[in-house]
CSV table of C-alpha atoms in Angstrom, one decimal:
chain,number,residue,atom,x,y,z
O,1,UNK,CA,-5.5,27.0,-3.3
O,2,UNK,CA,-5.9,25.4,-6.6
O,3,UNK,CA,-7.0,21.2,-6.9
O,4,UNK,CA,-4.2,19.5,-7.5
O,5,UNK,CA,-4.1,18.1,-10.8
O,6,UNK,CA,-4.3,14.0,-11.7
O,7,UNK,CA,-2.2,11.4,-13.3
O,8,UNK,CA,-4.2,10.1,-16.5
O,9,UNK,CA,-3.1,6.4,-17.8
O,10,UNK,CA,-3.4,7.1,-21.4
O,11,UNK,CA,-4.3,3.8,-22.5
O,12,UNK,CA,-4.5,0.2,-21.7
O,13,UNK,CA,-1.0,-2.2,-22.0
O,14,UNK,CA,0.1,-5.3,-20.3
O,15,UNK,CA,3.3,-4.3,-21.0
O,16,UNK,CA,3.4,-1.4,-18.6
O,17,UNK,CA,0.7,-3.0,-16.1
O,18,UNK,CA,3.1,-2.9,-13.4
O,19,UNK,CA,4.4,0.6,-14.2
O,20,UNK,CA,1.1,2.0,-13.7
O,21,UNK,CA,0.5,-0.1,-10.6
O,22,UNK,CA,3.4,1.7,-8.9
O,23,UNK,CA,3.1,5.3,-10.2
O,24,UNK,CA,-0.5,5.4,-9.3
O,25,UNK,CA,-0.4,3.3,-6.0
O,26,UNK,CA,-2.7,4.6,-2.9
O,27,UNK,CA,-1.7,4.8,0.5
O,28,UNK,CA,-1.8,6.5,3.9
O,29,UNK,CA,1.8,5.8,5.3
O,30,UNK,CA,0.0,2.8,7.3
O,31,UNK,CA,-0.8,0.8,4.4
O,32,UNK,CA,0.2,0.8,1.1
O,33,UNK,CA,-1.9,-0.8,-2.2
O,34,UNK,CA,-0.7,-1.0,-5.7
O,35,UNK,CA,-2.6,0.6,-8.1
O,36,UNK,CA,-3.7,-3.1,-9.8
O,37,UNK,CA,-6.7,-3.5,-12.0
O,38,UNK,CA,-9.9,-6.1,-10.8
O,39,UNK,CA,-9.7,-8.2,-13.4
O,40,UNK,CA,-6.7,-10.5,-13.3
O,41,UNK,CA,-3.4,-10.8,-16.1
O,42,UNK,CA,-0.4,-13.0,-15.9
O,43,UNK,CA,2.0,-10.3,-16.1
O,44,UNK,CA,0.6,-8.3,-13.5
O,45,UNK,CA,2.0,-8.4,-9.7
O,46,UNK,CA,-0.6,-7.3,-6.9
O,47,UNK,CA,0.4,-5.8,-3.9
O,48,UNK,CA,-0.4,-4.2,-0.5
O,49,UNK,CA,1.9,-3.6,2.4
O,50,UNK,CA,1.8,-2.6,6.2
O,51,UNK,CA,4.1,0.0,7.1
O,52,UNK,CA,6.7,-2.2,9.3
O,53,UNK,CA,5.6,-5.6,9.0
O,54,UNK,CA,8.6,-7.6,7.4
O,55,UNK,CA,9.3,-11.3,7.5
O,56,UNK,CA,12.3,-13.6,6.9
O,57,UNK,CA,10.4,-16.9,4.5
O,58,UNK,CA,13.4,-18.8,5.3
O,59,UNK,CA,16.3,-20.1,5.9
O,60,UNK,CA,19.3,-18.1,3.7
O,61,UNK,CA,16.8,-15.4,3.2
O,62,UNK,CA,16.5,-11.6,4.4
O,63,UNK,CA,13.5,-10.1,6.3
O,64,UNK,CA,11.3,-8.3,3.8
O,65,UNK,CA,8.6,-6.6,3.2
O,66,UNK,CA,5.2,-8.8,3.1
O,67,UNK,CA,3.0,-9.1,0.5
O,68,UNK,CA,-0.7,-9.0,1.9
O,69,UNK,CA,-3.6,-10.9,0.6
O,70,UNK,CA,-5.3,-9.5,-1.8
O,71,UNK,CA,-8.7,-7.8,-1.7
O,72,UNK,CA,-8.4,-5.6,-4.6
O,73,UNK,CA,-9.1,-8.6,-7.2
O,74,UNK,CA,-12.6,-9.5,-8.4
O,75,UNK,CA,-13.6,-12.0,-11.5
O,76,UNK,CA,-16.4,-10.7,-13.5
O,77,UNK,CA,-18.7,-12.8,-16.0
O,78,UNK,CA,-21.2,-11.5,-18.5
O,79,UNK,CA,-23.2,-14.2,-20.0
O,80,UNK,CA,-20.4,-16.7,-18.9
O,81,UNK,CA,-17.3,-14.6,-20.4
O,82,UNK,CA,-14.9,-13.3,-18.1
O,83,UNK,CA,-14.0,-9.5,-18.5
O,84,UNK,CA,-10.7,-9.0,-19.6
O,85,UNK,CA,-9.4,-5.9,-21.3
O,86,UNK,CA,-8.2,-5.9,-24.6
O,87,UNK,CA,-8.6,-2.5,-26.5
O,88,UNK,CA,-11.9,-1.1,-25.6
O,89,UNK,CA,-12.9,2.8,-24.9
O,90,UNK,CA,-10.7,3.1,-21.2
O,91,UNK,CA,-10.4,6.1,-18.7
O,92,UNK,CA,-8.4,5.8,-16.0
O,93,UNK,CA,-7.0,8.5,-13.5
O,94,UNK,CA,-5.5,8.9,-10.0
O,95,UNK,CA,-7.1,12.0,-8.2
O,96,UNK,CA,-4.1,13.5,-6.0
O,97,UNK,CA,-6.6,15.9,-4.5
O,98,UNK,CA,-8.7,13.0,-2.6
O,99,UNK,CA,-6.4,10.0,-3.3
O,100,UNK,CA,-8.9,8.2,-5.4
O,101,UNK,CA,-8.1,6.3,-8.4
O,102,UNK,CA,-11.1,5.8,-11.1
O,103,UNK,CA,-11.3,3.8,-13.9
O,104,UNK,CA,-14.2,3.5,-16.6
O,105,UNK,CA,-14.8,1.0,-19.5
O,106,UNK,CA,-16.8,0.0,-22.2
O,107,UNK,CA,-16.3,-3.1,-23.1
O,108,UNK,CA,-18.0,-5.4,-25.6
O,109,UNK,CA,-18.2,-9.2,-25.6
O,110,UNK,CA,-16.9,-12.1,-28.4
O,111,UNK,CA,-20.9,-11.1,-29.5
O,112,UNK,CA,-21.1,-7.8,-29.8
O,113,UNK,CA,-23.0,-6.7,-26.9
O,114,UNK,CA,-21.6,-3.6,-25.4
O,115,UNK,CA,-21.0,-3.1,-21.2
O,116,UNK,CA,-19.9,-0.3,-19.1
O,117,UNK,CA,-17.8,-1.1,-16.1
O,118,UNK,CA,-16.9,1.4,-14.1
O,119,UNK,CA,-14.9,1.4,-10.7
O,120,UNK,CA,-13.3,3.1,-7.9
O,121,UNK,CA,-11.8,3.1,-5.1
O,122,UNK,CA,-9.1,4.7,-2.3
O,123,UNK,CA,-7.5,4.2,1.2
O,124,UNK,CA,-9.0,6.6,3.6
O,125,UNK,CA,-6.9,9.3,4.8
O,126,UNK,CA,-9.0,10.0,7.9
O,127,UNK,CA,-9.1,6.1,8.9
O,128,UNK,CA,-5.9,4.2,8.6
O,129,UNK,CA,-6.7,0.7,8.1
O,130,UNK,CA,-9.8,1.5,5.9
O,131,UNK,CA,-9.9,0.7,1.9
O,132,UNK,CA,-12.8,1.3,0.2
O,133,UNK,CA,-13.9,0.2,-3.3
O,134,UNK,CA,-17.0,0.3,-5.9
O,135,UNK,CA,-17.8,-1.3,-9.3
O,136,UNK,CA,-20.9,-0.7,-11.4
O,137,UNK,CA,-21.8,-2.9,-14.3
O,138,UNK,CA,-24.7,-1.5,-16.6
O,139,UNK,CA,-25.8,-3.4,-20.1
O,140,UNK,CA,-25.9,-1.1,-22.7
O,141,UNK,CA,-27.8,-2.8,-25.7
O,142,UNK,CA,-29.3,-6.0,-24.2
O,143,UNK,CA,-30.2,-8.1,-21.3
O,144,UNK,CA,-27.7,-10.0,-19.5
O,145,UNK,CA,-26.6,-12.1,-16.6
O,146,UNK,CA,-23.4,-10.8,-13.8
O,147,UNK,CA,-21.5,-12.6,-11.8
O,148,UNK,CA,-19.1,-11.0,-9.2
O,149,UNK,CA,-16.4,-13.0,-7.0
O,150,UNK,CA,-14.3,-11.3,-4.3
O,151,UNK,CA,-13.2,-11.3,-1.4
O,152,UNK,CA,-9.8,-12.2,0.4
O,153,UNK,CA,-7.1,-13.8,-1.6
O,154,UNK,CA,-4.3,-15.6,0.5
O,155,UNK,CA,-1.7,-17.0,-2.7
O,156,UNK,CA,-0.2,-13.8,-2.5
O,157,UNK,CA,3.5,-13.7,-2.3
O,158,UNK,CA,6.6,-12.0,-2.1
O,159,UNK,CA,7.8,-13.4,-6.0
O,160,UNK,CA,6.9,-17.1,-4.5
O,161,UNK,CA,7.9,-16.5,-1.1
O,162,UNK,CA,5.3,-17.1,1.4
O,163,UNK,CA,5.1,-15.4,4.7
O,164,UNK,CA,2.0,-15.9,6.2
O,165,UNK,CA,0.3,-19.0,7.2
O,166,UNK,CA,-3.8,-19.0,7.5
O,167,UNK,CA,-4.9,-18.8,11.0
O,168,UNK,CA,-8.4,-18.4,10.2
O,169,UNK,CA,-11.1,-17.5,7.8
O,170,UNK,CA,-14.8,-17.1,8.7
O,171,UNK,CA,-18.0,-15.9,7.2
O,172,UNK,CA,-20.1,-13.3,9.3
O,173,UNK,CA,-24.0,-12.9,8.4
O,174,UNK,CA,-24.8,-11.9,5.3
O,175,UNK,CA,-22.3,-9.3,4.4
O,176,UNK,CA,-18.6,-10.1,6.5
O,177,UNK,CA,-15.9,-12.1,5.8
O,178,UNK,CA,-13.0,-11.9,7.4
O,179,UNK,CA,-9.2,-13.8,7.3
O,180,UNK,CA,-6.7,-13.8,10.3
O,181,UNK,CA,-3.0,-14.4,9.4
O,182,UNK,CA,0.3,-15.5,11.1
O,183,UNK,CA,3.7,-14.6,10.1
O,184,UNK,CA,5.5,-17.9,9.9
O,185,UNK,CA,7.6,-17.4,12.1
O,186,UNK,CA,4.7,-16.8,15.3
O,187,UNK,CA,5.1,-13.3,16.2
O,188,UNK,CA,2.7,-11.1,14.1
O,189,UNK,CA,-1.1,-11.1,13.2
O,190,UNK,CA,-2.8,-9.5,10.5
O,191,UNK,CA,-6.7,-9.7,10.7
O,192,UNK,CA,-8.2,-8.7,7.3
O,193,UNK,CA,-11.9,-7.9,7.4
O,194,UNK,CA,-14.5,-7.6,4.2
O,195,UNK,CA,-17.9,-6.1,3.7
O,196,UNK,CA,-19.3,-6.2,0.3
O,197,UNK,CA,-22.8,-4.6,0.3
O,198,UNK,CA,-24.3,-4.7,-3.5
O,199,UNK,CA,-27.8,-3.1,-4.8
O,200,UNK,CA,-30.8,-4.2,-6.6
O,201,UNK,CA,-32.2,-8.0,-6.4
O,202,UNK,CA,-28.8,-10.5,-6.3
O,203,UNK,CA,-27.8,-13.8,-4.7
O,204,UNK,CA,-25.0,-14.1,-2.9
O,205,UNK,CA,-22.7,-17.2,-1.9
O,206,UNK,CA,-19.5,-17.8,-0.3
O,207,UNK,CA,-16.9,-20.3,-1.0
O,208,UNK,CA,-13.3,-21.0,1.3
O,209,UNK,CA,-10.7,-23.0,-0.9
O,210,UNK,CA,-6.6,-23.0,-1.8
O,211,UNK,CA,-6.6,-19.5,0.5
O,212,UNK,CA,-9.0,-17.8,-0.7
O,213,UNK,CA,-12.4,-16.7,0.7
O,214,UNK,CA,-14.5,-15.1,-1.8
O,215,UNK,CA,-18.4,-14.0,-2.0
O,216,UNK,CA,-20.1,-14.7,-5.0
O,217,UNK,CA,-23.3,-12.3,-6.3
O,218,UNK,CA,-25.3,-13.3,-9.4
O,219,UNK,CA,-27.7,-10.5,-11.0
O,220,UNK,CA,-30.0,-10.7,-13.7
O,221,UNK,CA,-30.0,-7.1,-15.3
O,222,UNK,CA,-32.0,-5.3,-18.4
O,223,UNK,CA,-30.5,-3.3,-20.9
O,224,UNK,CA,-29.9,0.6,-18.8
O,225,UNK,CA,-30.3,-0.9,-15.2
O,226,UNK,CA,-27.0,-1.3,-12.8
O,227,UNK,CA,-25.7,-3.6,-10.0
O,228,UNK,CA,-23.3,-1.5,-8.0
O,229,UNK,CA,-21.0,-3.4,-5.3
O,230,UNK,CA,-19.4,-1.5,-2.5
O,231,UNK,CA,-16.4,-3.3,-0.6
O,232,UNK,CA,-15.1,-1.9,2.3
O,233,UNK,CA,-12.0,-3.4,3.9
O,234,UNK,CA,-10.8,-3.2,7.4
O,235,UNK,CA,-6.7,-4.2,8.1
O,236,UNK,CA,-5.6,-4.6,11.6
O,237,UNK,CA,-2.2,-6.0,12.5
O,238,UNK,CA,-0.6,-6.8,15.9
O,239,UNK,CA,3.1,-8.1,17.5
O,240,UNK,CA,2.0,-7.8,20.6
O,241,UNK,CA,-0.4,-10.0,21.3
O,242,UNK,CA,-2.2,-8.6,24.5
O,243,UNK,CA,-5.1,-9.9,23.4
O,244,UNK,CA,-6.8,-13.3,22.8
O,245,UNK,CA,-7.0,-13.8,18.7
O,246,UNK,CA,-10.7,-13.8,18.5
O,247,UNK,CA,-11.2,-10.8,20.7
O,248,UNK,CA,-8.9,-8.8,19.0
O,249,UNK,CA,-10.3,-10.0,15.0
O,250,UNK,CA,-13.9,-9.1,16.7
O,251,UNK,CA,-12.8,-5.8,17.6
O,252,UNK,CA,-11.8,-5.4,14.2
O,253,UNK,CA,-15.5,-6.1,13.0
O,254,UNK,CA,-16.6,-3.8,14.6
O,255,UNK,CA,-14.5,-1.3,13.0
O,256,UNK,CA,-15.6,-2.3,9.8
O,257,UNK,CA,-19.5,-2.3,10.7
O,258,UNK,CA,-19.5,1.1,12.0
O,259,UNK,CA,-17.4,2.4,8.5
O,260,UNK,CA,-20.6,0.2,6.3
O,261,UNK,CA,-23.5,2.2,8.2
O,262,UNK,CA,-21.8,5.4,5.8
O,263,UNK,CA,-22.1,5.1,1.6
O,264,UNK,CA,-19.2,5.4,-0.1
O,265,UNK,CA,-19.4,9.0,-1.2
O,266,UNK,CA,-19.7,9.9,2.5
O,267,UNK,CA,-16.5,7.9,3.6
O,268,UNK,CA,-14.6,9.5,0.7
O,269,UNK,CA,-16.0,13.0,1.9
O,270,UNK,CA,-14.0,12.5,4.8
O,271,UNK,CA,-11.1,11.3,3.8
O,272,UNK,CA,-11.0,14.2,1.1
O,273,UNK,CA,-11.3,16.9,3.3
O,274,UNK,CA,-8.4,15.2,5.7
O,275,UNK,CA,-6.4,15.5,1.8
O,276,UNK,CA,-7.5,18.9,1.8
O,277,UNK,CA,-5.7,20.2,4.7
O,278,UNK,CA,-2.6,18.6,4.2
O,279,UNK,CA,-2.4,20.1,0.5
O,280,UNK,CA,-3.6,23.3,2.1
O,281,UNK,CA,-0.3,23.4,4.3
O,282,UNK,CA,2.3,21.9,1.5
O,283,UNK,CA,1.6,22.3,-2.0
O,284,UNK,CA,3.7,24.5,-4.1
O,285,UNK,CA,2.1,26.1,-6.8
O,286,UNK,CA,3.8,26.5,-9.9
O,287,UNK,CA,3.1,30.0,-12.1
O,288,UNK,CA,3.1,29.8,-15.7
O,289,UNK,CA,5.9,27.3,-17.5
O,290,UNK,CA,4.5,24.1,-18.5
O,291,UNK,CA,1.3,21.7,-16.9
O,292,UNK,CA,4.0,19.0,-16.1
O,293,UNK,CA,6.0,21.2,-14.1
O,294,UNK,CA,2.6,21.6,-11.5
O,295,UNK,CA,1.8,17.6,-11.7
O,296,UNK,CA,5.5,16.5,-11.4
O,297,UNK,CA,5.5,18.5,-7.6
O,298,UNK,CA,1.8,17.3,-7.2
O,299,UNK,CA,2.7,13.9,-7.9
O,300,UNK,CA,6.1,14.1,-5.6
O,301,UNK,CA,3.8,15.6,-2.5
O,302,UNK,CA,1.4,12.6,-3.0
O,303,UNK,CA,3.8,10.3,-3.0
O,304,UNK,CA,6.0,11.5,0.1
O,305,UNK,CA,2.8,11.2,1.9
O,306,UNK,CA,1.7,7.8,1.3
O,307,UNK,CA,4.6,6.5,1.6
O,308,UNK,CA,5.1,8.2,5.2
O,309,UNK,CA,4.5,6.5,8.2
O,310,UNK,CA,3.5,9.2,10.4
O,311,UNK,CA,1.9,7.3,12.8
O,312,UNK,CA,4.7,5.2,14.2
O,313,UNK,CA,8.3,5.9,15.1
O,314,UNK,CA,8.8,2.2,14.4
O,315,UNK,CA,9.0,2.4,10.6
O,316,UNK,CA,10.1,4.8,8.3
O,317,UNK,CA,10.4,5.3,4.6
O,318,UNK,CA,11.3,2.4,2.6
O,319,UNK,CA,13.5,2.5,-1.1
O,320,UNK,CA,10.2,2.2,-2.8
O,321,UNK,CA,8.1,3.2,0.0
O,322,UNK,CA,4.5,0.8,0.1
O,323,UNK,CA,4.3,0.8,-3.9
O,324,UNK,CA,6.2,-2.9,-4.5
O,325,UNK,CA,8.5,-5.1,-3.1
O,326,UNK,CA,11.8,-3.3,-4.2
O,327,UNK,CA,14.6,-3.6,-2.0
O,328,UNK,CA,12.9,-5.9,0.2
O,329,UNK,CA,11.0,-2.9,1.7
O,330,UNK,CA,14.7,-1.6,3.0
O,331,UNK,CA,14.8,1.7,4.6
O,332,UNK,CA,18.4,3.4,3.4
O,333,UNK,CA,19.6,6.6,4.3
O,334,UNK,CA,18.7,8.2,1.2
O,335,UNK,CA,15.6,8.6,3.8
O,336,UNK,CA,17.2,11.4,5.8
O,337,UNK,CA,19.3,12.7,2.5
O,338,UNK,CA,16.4,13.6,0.6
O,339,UNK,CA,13.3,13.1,2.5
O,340,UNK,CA,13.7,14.0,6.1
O,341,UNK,CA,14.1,18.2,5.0
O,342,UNK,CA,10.7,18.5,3.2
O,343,UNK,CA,9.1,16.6,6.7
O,344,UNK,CA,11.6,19.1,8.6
O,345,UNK,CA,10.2,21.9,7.4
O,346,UNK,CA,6.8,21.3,6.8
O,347,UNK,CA,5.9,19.0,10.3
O,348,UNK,CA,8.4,18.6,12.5
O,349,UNK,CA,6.9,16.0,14.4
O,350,UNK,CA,7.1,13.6,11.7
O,351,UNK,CA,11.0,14.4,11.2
O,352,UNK,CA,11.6,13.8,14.8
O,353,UNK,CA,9.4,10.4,14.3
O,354,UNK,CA,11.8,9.6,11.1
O,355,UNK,CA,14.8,10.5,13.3
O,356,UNK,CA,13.9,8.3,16.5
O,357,UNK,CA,13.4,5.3,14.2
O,358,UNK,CA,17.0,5.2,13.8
O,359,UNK,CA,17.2,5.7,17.6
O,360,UNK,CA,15.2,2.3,18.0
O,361,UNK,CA,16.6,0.4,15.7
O,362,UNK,CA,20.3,1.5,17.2
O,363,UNK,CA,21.3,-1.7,18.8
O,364,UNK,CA,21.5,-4.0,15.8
O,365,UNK,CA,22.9,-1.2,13.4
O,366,UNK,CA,25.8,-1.4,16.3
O,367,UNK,CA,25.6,-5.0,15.8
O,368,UNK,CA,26.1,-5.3,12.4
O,369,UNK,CA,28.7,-2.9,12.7
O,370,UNK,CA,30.9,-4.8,15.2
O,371,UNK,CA,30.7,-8.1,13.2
O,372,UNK,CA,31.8,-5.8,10.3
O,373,UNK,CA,34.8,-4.8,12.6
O,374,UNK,CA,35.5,-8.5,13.1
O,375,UNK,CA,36.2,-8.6,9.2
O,376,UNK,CA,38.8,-6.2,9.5
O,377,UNK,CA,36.1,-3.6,8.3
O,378,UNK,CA,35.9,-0.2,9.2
O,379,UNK,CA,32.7,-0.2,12.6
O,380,UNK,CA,30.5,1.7,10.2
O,381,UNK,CA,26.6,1.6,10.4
O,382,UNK,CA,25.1,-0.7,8.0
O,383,UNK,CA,23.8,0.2,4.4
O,384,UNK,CA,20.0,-0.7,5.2
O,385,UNK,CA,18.0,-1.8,8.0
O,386,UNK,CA,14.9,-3.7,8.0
O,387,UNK,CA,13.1,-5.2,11.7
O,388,UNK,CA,14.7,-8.6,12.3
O,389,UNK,CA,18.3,-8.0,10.4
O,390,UNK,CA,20.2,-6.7,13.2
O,391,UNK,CA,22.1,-10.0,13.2
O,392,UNK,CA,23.6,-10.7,10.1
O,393,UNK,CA,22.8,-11.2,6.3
O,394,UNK,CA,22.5,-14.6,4.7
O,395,UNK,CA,25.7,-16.3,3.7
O,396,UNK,CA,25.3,-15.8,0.2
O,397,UNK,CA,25.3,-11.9,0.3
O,398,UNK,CA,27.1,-11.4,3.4
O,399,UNK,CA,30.1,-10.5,1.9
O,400,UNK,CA,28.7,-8.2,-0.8
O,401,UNK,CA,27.5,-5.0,0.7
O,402,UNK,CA,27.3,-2.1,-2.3
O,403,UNK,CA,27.9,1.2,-0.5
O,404,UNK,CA,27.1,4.3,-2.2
O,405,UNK,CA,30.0,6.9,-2.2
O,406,UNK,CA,29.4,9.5,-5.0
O,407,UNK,CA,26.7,10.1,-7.8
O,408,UNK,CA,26.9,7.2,-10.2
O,409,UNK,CA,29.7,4.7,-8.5
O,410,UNK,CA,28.9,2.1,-6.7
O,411,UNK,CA,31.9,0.0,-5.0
O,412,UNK,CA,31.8,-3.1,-2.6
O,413,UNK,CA,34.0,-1.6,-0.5
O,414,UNK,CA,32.1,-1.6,2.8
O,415,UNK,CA,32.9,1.9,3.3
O,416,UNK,CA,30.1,4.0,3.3
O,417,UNK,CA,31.8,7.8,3.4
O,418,UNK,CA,30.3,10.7,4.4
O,419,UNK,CA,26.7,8.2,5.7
O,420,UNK,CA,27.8,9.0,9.2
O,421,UNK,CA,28.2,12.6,8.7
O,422,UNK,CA,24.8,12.7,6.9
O,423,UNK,CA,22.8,11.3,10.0
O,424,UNK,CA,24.3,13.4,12.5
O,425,UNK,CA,23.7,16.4,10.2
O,426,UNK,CA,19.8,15.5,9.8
O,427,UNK,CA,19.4,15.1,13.7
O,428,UNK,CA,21.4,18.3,14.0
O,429,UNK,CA,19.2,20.1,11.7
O,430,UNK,CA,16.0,18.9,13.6
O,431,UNK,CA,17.0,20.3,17.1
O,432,UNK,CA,17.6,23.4,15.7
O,433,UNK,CA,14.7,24.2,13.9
O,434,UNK,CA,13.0,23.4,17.6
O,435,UNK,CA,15.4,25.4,19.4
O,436,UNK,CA,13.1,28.7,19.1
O,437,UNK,CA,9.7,26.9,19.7
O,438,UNK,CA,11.4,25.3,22.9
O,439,UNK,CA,10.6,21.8,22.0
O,440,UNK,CA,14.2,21.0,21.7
O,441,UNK,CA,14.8,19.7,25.3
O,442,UNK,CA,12.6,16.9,24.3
């Protein structure tokens, strides 16, 4: 099998920040991070998402999606200026083969002075809730002094909705912050862990304020020498709550501490060769025609897998899937139209995972089809679902419900034809390609 090929941002615009962000977002199907630079800019919108966690912010609102504190973000100062990018020498690529997106710039200050910058970073294939990241600064032509903030950053939101309220933050030793987070309305946790190990002769200090708990490292470099930071991030979530808060964000700790005894070439080893396998068993290759025609499928593999939540028959494929906040994070039935086949055919286990999601989630697509009844509507399942909006939609939108019922036409007629017919034909389809293997009686 050949590598597959990468996706190249040709060059640097904050008019297309957010583009980039989503085309060359990372992922596992667990969690989802958009493909954001360090630095900050105004236009740009972070993001990272757990597969099934939604939230309604409020009354009148829908359950959605949530937008994760950020971990990604880190402000760097050279002599006092901040690093911001303008039009310097850039590189910057998304490795399909291990999932890895790299980035390198040279950037030079208001005096001249010329600095590389290089980062990296990717979610881990191998372990779900594991994001790791790097950043070298090396002076090219003179000495100078770096400063380095990051950590965890809580004034995320969903376009200024809020849905999580700080539990908890704490600094552990040396090395370990970590954040615990409640959903608003009580019922979920999300506990996320930090450990930024750096190189060479630093000082390090920690500041908690407005949400945000961040280290601080200072170095004093020469001209050719390098600071490299490592940050490895460990995300835990919970609605369950079996276990007391504190035991359960130790736990988590733990996790992370066993994944900093390895470097980061040795984490991504692993989660490469856990890439390789899955390519080995689904990638098309294209021969001859034109280099696009290989990247486009490359690109469309990547993508169905990150976006897959293979691990749990409680969520399923959202409209944009963990790249952004589109849709709310909605799961429509496009997902068995044009998803569920490649899944059917390449592992059938996660089709049957995709199919009994709809199973679950059953009793409050029959709700919102009975008060659709009570309007003198047809008892038809509803357009999307997300956890939490078996009940009804908010009053403002309630009675405006855009069905899709051919290519191109939309009407708000609340009938969606042929959607019934589509899920049958999906679940169909599954039990018999299991019929021969005997797995159908399941």
């Amino acid at each position: 099998m050949t590598r597959p090929v990468t996706l190249s941002e040709p060059h640097f615009s904050q008019h297309t920040l957010n583009k980039y962000a989503s085309l060359m977002a990372q992922g596992n199907g667990y969690l989802g991070l958009r493909a954001s630079h360090e630095e900050d800019y105004t236009r740009q919108t972070r993001g990272m998402y757990l597969a099934g966690l939604y939230h309604r912010a409020g009354k009148g609102e829908i359950n959605e999606l949530v937008n994760l504190p950020d971990v990604v973000g880190m402000e760097i100062a050279i002599n006092g200026e901040v690093f911001s990018l303008s039009r310097e020498a850039w590189q910057r690529e998304l490795d399909f083969a291990s999932g890895e997106l790299r980035r390198s710039v040279v950037w030079r200050t208001s005096n001249g002075t010329g600095y590389t910058i290089a980062s990296r970073r990717f979610v881990s294939a191998d372990q779900l809730p594991l994001i790791v990241l790097e950043i070298t600064i090396t002076p090219l032509d003179a000495d100078a002094s770096v400063l380095i903030s990051t950590g965890i950053d809580a004034t995320q939101t969903n376009h200024g909705r809020q849905h999580l309220d700080e539990t908890q933050v704490r600094v552990f030793g040396q090395h370990l912050m970590q954040g615990i987070y409640t959903t608003q309305d009580g019922r979920s946790d999300v506990a996320i862990s930090c450990c930024c190990k750096v190189s060479g002769d630093v000082q390090q200090c920690y500041t908690a304020k407005e949400r945000r708990l961040l280290q601080h490292t200072s170095a004093q470099l020469h001209a050719g020498e390098t600071v490299t930071l490592q940050k490895l991030v460990w995300i835990d979530w919970r609605d369950d709550r079996q276990a007391v808060l504190d035991e359960w964000g130790s736990a988590s700790l733990r996790q992370l501490e066993m994944c900093a005894q390895q470097s980061y070439d040795q984490l991504l080893a692993v989660s490469t060769e856990n890439w390789r396998q899955w390519w080995q068993k689904r990638r098309i290759t294209v021969n001859g025609g034109e280099v696009h025609d290989q990247q486009a499928l490359d690109y469309a593999l990547y993508h169905l897998r990150i976006m897959t939540p293979a691990h749990d028959e409680r969520s399923s494929i959202a409209a944009k899937g963990l790249t952004g906040e589109g849709y709310k994070g909605h799961v429509f039935w496009d997902t068995e139209v044009f998803l569920l086949p490649f899944h059917l055919f390449s592992d059938p286990t996660v089709a049957r995972s995709l199919l009994r999601y709809r199973w679950h989630n059953l009793p409050g697509a029959q709700e919102k089809a009975r008060a659709a009844a009570k309007k003198r509507r047809r008892n038809l399942p509803p357009l999307t679902f997300a956890p939490g909006c078996g009940k009804k939609w908010p009053r403002r939108r309630r009675n405006i419900i855009w069905w899709p019922i051919s290519p191109g036409r939309l009407f708000n007629t609340g009938r969606p034809r042929g959607m019934k017919v589509s899920l049958r034909m999906k679940a169909w389809r599954y039990f018999w390609k299991l019929q021969s293997s005997g797995l159908a009686a399941r």
